[in-house]
GROMACS .gro file of C-alpha atoms in nm:
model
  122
    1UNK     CA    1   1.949   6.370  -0.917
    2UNK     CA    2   2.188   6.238  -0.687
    3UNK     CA    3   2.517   6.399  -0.871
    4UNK     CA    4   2.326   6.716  -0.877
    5UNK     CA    5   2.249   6.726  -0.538
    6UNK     CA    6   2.601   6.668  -0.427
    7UNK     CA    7   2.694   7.016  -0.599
    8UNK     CA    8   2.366   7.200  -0.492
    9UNK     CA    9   2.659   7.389  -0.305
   10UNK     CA   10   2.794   7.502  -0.629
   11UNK     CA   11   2.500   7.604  -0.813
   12UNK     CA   12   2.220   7.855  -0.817
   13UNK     CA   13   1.935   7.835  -0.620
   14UNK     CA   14   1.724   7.719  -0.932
   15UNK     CA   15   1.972   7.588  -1.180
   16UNK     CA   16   1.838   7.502  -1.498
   17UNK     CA   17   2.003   7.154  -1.590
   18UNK     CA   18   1.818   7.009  -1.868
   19UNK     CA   19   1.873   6.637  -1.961
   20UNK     CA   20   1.823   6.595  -2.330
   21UNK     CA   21   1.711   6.226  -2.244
   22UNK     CA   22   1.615   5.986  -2.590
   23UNK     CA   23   1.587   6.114  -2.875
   24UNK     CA   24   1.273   5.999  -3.111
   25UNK     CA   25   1.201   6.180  -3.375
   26UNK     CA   26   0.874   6.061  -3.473
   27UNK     CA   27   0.732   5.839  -3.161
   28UNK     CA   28   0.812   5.482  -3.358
   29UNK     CA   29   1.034   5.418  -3.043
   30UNK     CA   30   0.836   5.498  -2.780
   31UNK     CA   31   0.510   5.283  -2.945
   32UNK     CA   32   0.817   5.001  -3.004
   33UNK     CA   33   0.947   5.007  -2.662
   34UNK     CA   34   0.585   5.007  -2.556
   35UNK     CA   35   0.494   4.703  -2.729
   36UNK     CA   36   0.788   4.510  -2.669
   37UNK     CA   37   0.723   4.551  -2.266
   38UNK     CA   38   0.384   4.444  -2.317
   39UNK     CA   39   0.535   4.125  -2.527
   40UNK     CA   40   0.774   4.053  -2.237
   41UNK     CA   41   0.494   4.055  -1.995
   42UNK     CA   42   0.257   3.801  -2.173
   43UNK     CA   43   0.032   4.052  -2.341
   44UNK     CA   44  -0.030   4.084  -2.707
   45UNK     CA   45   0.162   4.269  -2.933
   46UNK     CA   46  -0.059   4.629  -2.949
   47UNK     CA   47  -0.207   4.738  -3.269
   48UNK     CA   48  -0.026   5.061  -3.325
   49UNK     CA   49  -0.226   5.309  -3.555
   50UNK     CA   50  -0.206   5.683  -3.602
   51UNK     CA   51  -0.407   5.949  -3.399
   52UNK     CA   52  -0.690   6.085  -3.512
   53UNK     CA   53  -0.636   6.432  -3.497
   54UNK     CA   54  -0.920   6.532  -3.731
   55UNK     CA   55  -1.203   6.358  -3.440
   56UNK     CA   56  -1.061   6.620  -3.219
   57UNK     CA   57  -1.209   6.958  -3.313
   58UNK     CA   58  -1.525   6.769  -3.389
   59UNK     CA   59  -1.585   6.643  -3.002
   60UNK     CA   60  -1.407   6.933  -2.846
   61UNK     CA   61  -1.743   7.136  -2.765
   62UNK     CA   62  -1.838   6.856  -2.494
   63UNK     CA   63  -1.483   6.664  -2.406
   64UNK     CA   64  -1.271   6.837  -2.225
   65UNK     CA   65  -0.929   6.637  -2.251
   66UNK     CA   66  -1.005   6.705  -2.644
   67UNK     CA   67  -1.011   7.103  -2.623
   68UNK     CA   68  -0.657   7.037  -2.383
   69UNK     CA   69  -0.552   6.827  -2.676
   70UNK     CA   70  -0.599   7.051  -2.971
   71UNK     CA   71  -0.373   7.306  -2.721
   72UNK     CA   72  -0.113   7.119  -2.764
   73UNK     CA   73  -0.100   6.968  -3.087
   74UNK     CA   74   0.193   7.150  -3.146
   75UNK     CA   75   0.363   6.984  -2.920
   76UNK     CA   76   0.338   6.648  -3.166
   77UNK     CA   77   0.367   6.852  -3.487
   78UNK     CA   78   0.678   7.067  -3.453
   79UNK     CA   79   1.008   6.887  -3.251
   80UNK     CA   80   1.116   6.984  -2.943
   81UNK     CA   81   1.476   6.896  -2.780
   82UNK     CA   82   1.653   7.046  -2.456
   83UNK     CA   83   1.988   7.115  -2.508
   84UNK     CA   84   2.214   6.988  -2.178
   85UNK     CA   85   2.505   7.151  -2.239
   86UNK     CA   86   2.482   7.276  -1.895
   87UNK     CA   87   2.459   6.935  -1.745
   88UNK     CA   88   2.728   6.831  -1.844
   89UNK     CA   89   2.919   7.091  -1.787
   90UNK     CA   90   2.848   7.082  -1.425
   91UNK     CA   91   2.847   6.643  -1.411
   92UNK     CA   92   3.056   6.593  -1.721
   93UNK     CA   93   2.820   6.333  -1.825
   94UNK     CA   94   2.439   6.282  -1.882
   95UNK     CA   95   2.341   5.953  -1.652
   96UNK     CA   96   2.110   5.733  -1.884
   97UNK     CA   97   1.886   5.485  -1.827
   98UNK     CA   98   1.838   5.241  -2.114
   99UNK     CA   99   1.530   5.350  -2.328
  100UNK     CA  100   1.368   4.953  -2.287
  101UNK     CA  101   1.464   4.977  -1.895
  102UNK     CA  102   1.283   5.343  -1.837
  103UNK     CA  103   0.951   5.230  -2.033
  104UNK     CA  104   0.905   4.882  -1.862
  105UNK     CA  105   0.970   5.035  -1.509
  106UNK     CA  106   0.705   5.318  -1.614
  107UNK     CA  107   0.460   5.116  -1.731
  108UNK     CA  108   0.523   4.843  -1.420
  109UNK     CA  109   0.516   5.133  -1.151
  110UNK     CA  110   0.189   5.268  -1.309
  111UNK     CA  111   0.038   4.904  -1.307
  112UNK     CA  112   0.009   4.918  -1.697
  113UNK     CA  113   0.115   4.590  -1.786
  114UNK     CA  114  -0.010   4.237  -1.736
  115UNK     CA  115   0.132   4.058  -1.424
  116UNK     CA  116   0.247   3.741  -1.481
  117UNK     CA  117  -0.020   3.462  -1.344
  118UNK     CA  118   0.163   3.282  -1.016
  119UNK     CA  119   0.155   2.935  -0.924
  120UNK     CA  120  -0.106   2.863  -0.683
  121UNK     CA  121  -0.056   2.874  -0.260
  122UNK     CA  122   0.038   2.522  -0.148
   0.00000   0.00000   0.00000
């Protein structure tokens, strides 16, 4: 954001600079990366299973996240990738954070994974 900000003299108003970010195909990454972090933290390694996407129409009529969901199914059935051609025209590089890095600061900075126990006050 920083790179892009030092040219905000250079480009439109409302550039469009799309980073195409990590690439996974079917979310076996992301569940990985997930797990891992929770490993390094002193949880339990999750039980990863697939989503049941036939429960959805069924509960739909009273849960609202469900109607939202069945929206955007899509979303997890057909793939989707931003091209950043334009980025890297303008930075000549896409900055990247390490896939393991970005997930365990997520999940830190949303208070997702277990905190370590201290040692006690003296």
């Amino acid at each position: 954001m920083l790179r892009r900000l030092q040219r905000r003299d250079t480009l439109p108003a409302f550039a469009r600079l799309y980073m195409a970010g990590h690439w996974d195909a079917d979310g076996t990454q992301m569940a990985a990366a997930i797990g891992q972090a929770v490993v390094r933290h002193g949880g339990a390694q999750p039980t990863l299973r697939r989503f049941p996407w036939w429960a959805i129409p069924l509960v739909s009529p009273v849960v609202p996240l469900a109607r939202a969901l069945r929206e955007v199914r899509q979303l997890w059935s057909n793939p989707l990738r931003l091209r950043n051609t334009r980025l890297l025209e303008v930075l000549g590089e896409e900055p990247h954070t390490p896939a393991d890095a970005a997930v365990e600061a997520t999940l830190t900075g949303s208070g997702c994974l277990p905190t370590p126990l201290s040692a006690p006050a003296h």
